[in-house]
Structures are given as C-alpha cells and as structure tokens.
Short mmCIF file of N, CA, C and O in Angstrom, two decimals:
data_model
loop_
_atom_site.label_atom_id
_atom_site.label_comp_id
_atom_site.label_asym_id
_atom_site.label_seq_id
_atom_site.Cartn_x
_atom_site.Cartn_y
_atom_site.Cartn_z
N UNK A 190 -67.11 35.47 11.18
CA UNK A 190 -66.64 36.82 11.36
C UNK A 190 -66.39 37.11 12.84
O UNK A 190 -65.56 37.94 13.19
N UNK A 191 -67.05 36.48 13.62
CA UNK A 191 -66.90 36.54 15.38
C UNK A 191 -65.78 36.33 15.57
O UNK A 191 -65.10 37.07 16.28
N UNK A 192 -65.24 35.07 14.85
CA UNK A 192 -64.19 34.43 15.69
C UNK A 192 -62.76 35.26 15.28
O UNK A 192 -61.80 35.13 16.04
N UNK A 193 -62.61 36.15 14.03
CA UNK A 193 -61.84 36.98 13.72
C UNK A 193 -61.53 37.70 14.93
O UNK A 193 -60.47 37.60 15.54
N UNK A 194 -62.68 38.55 15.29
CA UNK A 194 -62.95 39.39 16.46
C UNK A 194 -62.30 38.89 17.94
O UNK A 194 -61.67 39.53 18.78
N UNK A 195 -62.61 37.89 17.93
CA UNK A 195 -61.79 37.31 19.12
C UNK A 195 -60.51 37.30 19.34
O UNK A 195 -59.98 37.68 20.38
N UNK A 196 -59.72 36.67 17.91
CA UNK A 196 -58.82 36.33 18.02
C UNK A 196 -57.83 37.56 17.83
O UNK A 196 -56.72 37.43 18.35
N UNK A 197 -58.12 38.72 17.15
CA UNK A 197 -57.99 40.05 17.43
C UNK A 197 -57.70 40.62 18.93
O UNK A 197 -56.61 40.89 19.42
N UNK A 198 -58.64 40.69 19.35
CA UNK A 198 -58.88 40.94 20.65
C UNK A 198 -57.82 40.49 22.04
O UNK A 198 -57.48 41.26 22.93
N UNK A 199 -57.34 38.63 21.87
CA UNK A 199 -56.92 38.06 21.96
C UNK A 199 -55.18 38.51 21.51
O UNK A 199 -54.19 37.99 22.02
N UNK A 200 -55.17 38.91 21.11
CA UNK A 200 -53.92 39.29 20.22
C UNK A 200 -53.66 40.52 20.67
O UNK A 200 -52.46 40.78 20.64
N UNK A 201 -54.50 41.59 21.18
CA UNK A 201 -54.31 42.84 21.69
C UNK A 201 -54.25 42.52 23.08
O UNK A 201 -54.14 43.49 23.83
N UNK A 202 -54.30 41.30 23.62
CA UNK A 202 -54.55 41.39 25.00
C UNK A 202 -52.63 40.57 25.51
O UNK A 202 -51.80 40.95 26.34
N UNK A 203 -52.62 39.70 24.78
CA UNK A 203 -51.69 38.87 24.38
C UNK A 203 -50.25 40.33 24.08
O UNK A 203 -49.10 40.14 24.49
N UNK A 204 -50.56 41.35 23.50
CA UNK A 204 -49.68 42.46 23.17
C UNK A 204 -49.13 42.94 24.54
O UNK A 204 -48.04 42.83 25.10
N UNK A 205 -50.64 43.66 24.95
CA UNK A 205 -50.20 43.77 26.66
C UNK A 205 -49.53 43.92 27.27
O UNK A 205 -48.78 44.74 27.79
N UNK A 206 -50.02 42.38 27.17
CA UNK A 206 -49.34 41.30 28.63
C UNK A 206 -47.47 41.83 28.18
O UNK A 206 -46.60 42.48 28.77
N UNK A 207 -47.58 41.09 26.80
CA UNK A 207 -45.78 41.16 26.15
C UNK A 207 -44.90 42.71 27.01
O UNK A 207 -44.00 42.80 27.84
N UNK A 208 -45.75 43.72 26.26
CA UNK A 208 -45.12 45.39 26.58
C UNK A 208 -45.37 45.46 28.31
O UNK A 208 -44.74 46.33 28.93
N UNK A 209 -46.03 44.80 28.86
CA UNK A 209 -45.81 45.03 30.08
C UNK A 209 -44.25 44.27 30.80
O UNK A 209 -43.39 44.86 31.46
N UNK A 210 -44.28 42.89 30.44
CA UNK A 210 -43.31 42.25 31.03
C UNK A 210 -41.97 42.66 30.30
O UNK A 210 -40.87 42.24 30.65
N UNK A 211 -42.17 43.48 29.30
CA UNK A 211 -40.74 44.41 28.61
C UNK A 211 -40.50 45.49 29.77
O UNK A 211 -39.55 46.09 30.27
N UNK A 212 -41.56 45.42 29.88
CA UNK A 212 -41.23 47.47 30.62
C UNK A 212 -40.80 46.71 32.10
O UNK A 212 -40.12 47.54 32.70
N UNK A 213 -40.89 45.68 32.80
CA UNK A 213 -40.72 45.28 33.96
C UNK A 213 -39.49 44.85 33.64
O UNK A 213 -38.67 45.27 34.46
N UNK A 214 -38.97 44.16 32.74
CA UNK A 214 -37.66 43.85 32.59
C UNK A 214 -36.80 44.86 32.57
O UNK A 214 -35.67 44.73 33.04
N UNK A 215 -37.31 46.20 31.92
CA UNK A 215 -36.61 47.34 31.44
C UNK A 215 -35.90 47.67 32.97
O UNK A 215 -34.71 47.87 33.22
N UNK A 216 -36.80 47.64 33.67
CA UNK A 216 -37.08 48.45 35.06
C UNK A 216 -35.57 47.56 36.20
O UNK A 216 -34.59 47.96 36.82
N UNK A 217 -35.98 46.76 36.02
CA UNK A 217 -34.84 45.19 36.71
C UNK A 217 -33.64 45.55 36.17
O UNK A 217 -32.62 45.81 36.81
N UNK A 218 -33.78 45.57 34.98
CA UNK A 218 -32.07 46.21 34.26
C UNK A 218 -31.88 47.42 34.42
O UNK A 218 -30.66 47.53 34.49
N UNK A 219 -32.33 48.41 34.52
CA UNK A 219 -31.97 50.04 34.63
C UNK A 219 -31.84 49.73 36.89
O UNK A 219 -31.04 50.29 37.65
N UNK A 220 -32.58 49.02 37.14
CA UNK A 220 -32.02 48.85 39.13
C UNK A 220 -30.59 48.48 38.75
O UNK A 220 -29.68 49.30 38.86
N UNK A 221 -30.35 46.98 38.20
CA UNK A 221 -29.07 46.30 37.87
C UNK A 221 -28.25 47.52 38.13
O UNK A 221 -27.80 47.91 39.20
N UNK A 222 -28.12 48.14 36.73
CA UNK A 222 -27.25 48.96 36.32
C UNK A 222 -27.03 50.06 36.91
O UNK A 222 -25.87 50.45 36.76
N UNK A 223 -27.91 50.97 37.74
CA UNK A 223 -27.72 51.53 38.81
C UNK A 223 -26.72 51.25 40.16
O UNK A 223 -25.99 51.96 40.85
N UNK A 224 -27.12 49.69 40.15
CA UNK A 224 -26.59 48.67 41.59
C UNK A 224 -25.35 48.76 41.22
O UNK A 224 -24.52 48.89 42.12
N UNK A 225 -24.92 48.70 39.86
CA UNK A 225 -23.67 48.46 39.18
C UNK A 225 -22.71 49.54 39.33
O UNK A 225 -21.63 49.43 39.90
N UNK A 226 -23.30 50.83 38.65
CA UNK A 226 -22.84 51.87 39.13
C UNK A 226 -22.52 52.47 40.50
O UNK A 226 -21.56 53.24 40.63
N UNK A 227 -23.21 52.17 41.39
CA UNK A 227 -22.92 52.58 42.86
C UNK A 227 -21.50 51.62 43.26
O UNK A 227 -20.38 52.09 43.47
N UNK A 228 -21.82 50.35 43.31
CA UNK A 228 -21.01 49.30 43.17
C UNK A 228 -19.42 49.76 42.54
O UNK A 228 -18.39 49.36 43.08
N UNK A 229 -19.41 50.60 41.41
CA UNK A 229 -17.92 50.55 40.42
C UNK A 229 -17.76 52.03 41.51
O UNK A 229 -16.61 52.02 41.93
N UNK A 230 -18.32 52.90 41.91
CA UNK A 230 -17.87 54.41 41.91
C UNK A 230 -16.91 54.06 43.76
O UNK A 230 -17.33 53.56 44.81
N UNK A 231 -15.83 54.52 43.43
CA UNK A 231 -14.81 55.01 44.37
C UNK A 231 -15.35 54.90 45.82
O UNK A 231 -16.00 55.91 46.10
N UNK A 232 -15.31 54.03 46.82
CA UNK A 232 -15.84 54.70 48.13
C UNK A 232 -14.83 55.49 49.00
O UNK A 232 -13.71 54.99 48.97
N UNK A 233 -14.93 56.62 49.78
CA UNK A 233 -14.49 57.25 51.02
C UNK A 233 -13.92 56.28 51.35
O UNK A 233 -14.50 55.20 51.37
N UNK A 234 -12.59 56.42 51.72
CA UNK A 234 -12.01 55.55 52.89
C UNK A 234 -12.22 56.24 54.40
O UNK A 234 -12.80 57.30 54.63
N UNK A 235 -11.70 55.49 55.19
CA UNK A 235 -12.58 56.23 56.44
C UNK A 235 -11.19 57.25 56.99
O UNK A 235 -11.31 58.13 57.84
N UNK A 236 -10.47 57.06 56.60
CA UNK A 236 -9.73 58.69 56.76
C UNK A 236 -10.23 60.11 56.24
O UNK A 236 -10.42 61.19 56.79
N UNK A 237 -10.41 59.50 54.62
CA UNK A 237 -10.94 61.03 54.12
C UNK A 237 -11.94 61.42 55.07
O UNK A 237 -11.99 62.46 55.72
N UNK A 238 -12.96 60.15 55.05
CA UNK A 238 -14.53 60.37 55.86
C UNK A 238 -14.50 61.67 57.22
O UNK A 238 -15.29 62.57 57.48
N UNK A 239 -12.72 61.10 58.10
CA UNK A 239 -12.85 61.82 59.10
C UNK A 239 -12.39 63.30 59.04
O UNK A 239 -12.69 64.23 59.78
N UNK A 240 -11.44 63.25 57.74
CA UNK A 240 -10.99 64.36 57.25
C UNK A 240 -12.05 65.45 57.01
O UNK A 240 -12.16 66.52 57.62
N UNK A 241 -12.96 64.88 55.80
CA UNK A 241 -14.47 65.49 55.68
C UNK A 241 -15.08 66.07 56.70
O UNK A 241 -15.69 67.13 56.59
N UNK A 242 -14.96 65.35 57.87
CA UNK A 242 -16.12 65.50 59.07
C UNK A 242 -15.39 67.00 59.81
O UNK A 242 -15.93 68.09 59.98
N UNK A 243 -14.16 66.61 60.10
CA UNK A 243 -12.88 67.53 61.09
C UNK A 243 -13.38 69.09 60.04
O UNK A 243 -13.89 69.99 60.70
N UNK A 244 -13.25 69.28 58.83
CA UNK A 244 -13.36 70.14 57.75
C UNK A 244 -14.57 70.91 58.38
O UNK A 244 -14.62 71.99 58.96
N UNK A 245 -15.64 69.88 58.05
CA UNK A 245 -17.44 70.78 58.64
C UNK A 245 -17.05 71.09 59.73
O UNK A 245 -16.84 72.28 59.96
N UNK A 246 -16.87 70.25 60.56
CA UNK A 246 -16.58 71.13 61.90
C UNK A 246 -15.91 71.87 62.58
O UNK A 246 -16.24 72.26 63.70
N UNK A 247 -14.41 72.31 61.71
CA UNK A 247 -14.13 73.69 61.96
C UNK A 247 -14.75 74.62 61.73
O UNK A 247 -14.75 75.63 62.44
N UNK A 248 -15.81 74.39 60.07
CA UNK A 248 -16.81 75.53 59.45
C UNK A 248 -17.19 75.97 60.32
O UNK A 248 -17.02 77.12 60.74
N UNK A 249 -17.93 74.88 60.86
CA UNK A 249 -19.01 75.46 61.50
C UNK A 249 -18.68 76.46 63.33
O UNK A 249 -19.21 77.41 63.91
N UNK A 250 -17.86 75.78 63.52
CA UNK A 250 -16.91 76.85 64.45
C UNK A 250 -17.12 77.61 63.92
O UNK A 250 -18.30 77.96 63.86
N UNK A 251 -16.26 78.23 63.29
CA UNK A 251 -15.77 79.17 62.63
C UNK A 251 -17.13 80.57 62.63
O UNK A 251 -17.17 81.69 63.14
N UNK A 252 -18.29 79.57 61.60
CA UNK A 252 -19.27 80.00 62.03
C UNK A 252 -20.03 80.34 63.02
O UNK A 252 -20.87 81.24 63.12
N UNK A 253 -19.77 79.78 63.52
CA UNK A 253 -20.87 80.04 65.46
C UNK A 253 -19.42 80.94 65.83
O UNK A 253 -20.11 81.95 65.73
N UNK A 254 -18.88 81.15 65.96
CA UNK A 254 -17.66 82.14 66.25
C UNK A 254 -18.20 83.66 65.74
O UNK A 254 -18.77 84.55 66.37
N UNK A 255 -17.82 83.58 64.53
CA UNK A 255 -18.26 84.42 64.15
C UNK A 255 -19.97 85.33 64.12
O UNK A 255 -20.31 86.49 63.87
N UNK A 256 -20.52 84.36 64.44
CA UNK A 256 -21.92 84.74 64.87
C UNK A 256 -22.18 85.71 66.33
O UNK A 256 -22.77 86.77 66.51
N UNK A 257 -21.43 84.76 67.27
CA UNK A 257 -21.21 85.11 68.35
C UNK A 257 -20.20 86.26 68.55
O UNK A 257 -19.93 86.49 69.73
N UNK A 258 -19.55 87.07 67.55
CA UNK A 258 -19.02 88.06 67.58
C UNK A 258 -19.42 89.13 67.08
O UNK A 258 -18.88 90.16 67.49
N UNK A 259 -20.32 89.20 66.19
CA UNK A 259 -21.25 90.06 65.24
C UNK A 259 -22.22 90.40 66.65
O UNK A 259 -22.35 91.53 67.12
N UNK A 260 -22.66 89.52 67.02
CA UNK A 260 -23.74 89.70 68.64
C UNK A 260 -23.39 90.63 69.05
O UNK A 260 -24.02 91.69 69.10
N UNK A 261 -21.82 90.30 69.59
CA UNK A 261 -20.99 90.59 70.84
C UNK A 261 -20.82 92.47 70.06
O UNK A 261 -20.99 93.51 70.70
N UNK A 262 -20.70 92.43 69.59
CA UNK A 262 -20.17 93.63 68.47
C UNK A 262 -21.46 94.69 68.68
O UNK A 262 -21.54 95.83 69.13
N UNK A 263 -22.33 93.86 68.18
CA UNK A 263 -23.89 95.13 68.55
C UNK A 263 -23.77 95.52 69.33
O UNK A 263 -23.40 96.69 69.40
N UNK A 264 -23.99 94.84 70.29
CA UNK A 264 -24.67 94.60 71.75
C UNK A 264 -23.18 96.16 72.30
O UNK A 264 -23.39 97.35 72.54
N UNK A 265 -22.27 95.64 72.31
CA UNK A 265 -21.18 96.65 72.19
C UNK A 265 -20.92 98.12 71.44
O UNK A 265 -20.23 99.09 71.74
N UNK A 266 -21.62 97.89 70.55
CA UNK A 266 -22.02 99.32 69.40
C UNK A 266 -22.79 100.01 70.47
O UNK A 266 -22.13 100.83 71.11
N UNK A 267 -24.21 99.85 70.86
CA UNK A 267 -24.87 100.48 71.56
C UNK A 267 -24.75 101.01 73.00
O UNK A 267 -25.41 101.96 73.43
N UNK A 268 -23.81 100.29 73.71
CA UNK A 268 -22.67 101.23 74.85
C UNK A 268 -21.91 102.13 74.46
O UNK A 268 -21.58 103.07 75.18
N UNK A 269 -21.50 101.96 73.22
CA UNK A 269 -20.69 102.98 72.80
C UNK A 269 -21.11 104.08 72.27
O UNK A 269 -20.56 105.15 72.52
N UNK A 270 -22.33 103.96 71.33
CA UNK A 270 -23.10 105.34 70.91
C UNK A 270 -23.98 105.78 72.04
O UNK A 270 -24.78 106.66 71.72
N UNK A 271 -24.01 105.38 73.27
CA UNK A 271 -24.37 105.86 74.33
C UNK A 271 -23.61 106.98 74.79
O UNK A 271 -23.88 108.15 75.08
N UNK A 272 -22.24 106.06 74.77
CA UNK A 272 -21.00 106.96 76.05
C UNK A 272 -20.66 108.03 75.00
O UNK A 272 -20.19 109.06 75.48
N UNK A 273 -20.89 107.97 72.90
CA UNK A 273 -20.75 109.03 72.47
C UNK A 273 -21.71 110.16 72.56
O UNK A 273 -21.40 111.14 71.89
N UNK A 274 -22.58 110.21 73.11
CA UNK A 274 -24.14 110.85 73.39
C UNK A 274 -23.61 111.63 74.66
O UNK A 274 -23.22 112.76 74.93
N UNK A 275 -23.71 111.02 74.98
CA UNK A 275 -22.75 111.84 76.61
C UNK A 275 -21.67 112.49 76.50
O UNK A 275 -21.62 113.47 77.24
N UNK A 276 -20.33 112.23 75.53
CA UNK A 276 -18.89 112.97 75.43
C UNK A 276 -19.90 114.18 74.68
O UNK A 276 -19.55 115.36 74.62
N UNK A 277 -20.76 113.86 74.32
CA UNK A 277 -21.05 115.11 73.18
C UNK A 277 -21.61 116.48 73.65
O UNK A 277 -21.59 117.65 73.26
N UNK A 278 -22.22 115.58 74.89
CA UNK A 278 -23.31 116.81 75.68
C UNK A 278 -21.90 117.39 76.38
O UNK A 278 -21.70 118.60 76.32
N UNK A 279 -21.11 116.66 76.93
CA UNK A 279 -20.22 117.08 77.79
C UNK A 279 -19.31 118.36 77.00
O UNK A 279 -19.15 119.57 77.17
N UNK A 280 -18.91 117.46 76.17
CA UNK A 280 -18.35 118.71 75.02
C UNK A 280 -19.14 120.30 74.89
O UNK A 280 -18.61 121.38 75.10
N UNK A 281 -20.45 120.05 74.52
CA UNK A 281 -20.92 120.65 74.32
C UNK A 281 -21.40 122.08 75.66
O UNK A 281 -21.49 123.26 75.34
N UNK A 282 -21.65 121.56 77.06
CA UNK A 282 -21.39 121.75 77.93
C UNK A 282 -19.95 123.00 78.64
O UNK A 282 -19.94 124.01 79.34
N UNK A 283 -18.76 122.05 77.82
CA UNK A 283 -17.67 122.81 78.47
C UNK A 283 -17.22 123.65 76.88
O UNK A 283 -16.15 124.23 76.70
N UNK A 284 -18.16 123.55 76.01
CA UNK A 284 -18.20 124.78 75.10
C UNK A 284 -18.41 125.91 75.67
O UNK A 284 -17.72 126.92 75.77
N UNK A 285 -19.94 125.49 76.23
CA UNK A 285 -20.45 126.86 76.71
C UNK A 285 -19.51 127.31 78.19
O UNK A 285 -19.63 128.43 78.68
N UNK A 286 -18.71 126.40 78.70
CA UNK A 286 -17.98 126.90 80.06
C UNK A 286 -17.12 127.99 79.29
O UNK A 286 -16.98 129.13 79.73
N UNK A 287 -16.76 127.69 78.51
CA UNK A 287 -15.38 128.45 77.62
C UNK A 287 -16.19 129.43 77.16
O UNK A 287 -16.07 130.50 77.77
N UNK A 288 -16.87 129.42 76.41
CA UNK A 288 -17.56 130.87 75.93
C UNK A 288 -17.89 131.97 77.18
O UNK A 288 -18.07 133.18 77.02
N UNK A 289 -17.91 131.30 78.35
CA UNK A 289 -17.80 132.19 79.78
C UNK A 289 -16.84 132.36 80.55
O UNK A 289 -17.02 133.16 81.48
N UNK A 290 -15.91 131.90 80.48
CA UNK A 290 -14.46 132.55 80.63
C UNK A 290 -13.90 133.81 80.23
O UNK A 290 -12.96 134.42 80.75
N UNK A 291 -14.43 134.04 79.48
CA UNK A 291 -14.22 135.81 79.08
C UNK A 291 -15.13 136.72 79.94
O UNK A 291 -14.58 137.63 80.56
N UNK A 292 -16.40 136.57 80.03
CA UNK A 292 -17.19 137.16 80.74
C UNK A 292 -16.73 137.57 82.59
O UNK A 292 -16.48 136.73 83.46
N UNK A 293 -16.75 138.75 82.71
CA UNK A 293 -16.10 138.74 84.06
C UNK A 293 -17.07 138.54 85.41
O UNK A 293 -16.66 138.37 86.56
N UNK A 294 -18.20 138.59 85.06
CA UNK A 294 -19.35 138.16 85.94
C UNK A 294 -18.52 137.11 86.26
O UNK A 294 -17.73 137.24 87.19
N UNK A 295 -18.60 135.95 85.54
CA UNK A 295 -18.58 134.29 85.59
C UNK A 295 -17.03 134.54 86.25
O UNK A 295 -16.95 134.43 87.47
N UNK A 296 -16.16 134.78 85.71
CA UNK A 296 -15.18 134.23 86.60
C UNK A 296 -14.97 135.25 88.04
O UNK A 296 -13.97 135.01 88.71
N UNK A 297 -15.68 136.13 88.40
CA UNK A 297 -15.86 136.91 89.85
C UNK A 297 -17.28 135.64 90.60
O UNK A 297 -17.53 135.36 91.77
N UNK A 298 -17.67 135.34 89.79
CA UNK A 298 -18.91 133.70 90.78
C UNK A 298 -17.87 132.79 91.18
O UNK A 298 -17.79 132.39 92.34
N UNK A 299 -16.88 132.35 90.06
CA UNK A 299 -16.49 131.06 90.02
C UNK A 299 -15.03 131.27 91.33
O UNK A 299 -14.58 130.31 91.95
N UNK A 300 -14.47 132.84 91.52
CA UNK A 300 -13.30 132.75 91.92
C UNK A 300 -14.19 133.07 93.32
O UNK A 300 -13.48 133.43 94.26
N UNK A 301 -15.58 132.98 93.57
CA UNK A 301 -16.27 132.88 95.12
C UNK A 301 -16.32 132.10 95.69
O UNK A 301 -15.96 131.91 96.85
N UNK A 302 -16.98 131.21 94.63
CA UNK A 302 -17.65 129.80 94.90
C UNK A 302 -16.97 128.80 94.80
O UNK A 302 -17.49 127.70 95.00
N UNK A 303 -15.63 128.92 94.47
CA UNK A 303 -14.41 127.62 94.56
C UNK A 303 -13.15 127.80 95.24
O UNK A 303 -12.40 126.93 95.68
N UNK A 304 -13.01 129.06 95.26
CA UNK A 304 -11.68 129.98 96.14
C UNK A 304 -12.50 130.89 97.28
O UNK A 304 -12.11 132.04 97.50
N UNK A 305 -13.21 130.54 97.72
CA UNK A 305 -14.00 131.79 98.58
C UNK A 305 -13.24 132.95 99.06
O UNK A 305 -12.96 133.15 100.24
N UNK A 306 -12.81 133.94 97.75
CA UNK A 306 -12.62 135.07 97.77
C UNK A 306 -13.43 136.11 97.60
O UNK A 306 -14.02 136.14 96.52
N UNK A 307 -13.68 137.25 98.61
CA UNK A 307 -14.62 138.11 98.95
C UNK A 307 -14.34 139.44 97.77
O UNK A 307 -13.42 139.46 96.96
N UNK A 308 -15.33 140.41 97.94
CA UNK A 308 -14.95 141.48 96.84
C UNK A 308 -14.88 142.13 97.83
O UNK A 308 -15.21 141.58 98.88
N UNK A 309 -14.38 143.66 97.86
CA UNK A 309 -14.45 144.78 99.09
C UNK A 309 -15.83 145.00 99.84
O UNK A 309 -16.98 145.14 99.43
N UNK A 310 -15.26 144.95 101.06
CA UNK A 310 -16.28 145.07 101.45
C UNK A 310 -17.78 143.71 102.20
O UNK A 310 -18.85 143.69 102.81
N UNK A 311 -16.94 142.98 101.66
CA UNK A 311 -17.69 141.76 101.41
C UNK A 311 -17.24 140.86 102.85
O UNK A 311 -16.09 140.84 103.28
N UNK A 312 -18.46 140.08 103.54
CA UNK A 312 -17.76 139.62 105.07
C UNK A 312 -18.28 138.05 104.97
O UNK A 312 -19.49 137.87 104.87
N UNK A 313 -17.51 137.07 105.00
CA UNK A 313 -18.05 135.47 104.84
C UNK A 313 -18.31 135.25 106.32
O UNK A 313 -17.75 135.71 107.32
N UNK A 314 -19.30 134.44 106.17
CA UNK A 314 -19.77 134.10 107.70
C UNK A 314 -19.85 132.53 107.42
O UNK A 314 -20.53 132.02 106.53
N UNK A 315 -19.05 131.83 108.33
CA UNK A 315 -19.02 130.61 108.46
C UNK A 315 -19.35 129.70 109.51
O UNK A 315 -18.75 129.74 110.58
N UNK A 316 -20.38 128.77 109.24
CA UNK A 316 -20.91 128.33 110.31
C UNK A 316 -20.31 126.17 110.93
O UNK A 316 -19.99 125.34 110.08
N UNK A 317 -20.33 126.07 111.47
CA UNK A 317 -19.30 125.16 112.14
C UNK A 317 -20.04 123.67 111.37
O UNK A 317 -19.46 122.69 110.90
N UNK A 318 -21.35 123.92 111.46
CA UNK A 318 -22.12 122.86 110.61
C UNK A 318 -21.88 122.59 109.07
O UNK A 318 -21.84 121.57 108.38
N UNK A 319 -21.79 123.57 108.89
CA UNK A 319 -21.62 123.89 106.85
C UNK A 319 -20.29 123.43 107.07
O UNK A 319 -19.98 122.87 106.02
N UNK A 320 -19.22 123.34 107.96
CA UNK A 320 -18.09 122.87 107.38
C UNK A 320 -17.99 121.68 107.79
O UNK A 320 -16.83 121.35 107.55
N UNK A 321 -18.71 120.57 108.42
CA UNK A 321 -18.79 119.72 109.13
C UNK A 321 -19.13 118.98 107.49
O UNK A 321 -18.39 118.14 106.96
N UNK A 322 -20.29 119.48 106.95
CA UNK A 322 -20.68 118.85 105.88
C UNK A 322 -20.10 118.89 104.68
O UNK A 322 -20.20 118.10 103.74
N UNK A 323 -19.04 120.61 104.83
CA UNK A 323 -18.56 120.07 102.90
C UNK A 323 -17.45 119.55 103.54
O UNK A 323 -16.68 119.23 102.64
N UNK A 324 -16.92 119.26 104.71
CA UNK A 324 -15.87 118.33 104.64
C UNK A 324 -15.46 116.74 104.49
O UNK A 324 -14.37 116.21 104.26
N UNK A 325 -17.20 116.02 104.79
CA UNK A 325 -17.71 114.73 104.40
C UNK A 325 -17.65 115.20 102.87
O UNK A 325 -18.01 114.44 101.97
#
C-alpha cells in the first residue's frame, strides 16, 4: 500500500514539473509573438520622424507664446485698472469743478487767482521776489 503512495506522489510531482515547463513555453511563445508583432508593424521613416518632431515643436511654441502673453496681459491689466482709478478720480474731480462754475464766488477766486483781476477798490501789491519765483 506504501508503494501506491509513492508512486502517486511521484506522479503529482512528475505533473508539476510537466505544467511548469508548459507555462514557460507558453511564456517564450507569447515573447516570440510579441517580437513578431513589433517586427511586422510599419516603422517611422525618418522624415515623418522629423515631421513629428518640427509638429511638437511648433506646439510647444505656440504654447510658451501664448503663456508668455497671458503674463504679459496681466501684468498689463493692472497698469491699466490703475490709470482707470485715476481717470475716475479725475473725472470725478472736474465734476465737482463744473458743478462750481455756476457759483459766482468760484469764478470771482478763479478770475483772481489766474487773471489777477482786482474787484473795486481792490490794490495788488507785487513784490520783485514773488515774480522772480512764479516765473521759474
């Protein structure tokens, strides 16, 4: 009855070995046929290759171009909503000049202080220094 056992045993070991050197063969033929396949499929000639290459590297121009203009563009946005910050005050500014143009105070200051015209009665005294300086 032992020697049954053995030869059993023997026979499962003997199986193995067989399903192993299948699956290694399997493995050798599925490389083959891979090798085979790379081997049959079309290669690049080296024109397309450079064609390919010339292609990416306009992209990518193209890209860094465009990157570098989106930058350029911010960086440019924010001078500009500056200088609109300023037209606005300015605006806003010669609003209020205009809303005082009617007022006759303001334009009896303004026709003093830029036309130095006197009201009756009125005597300008001018001194040789003061004109020395608004004339620099």
């Amino acid at each position: 009855m032992k020697k049954n056992i053995i030869e059993i045993e023997d026979a499962h070991k003997k199986r193995k070995a067989k399903r192993a050197e299948l699956a290694k063969q399997e493995k050798v033929q599925k490389r083959r046929e891979k090798s085979l396949e790379k081997a049959s499929r079309p290669k690049m000639s080296r024109g397309k290759k450079l064609i390919a290459c010339g292609v990416v590297a306009i992209a990518v121009l193209i890209f860094v171009s465009s990157g570098y203009r989106i930058i350029d563009l911010n960086l440019n946005k924010n001078v500009y909503e500056k200088r609109y910050e300023e037209k606005l005050a300015e605006k806003a500014r010669l609003e209020k000049v205009l809303d005082l143009i009617d007022d006759p105070d303001y334009v009896g200051q303004q026709a003093r202080d830029r036309f130095h015209m006197l009201r009756d009665g009125e005597i300008l005294y001018v001194f040789p220094e003061q004109e020395a300086l608004e004339a620099q």
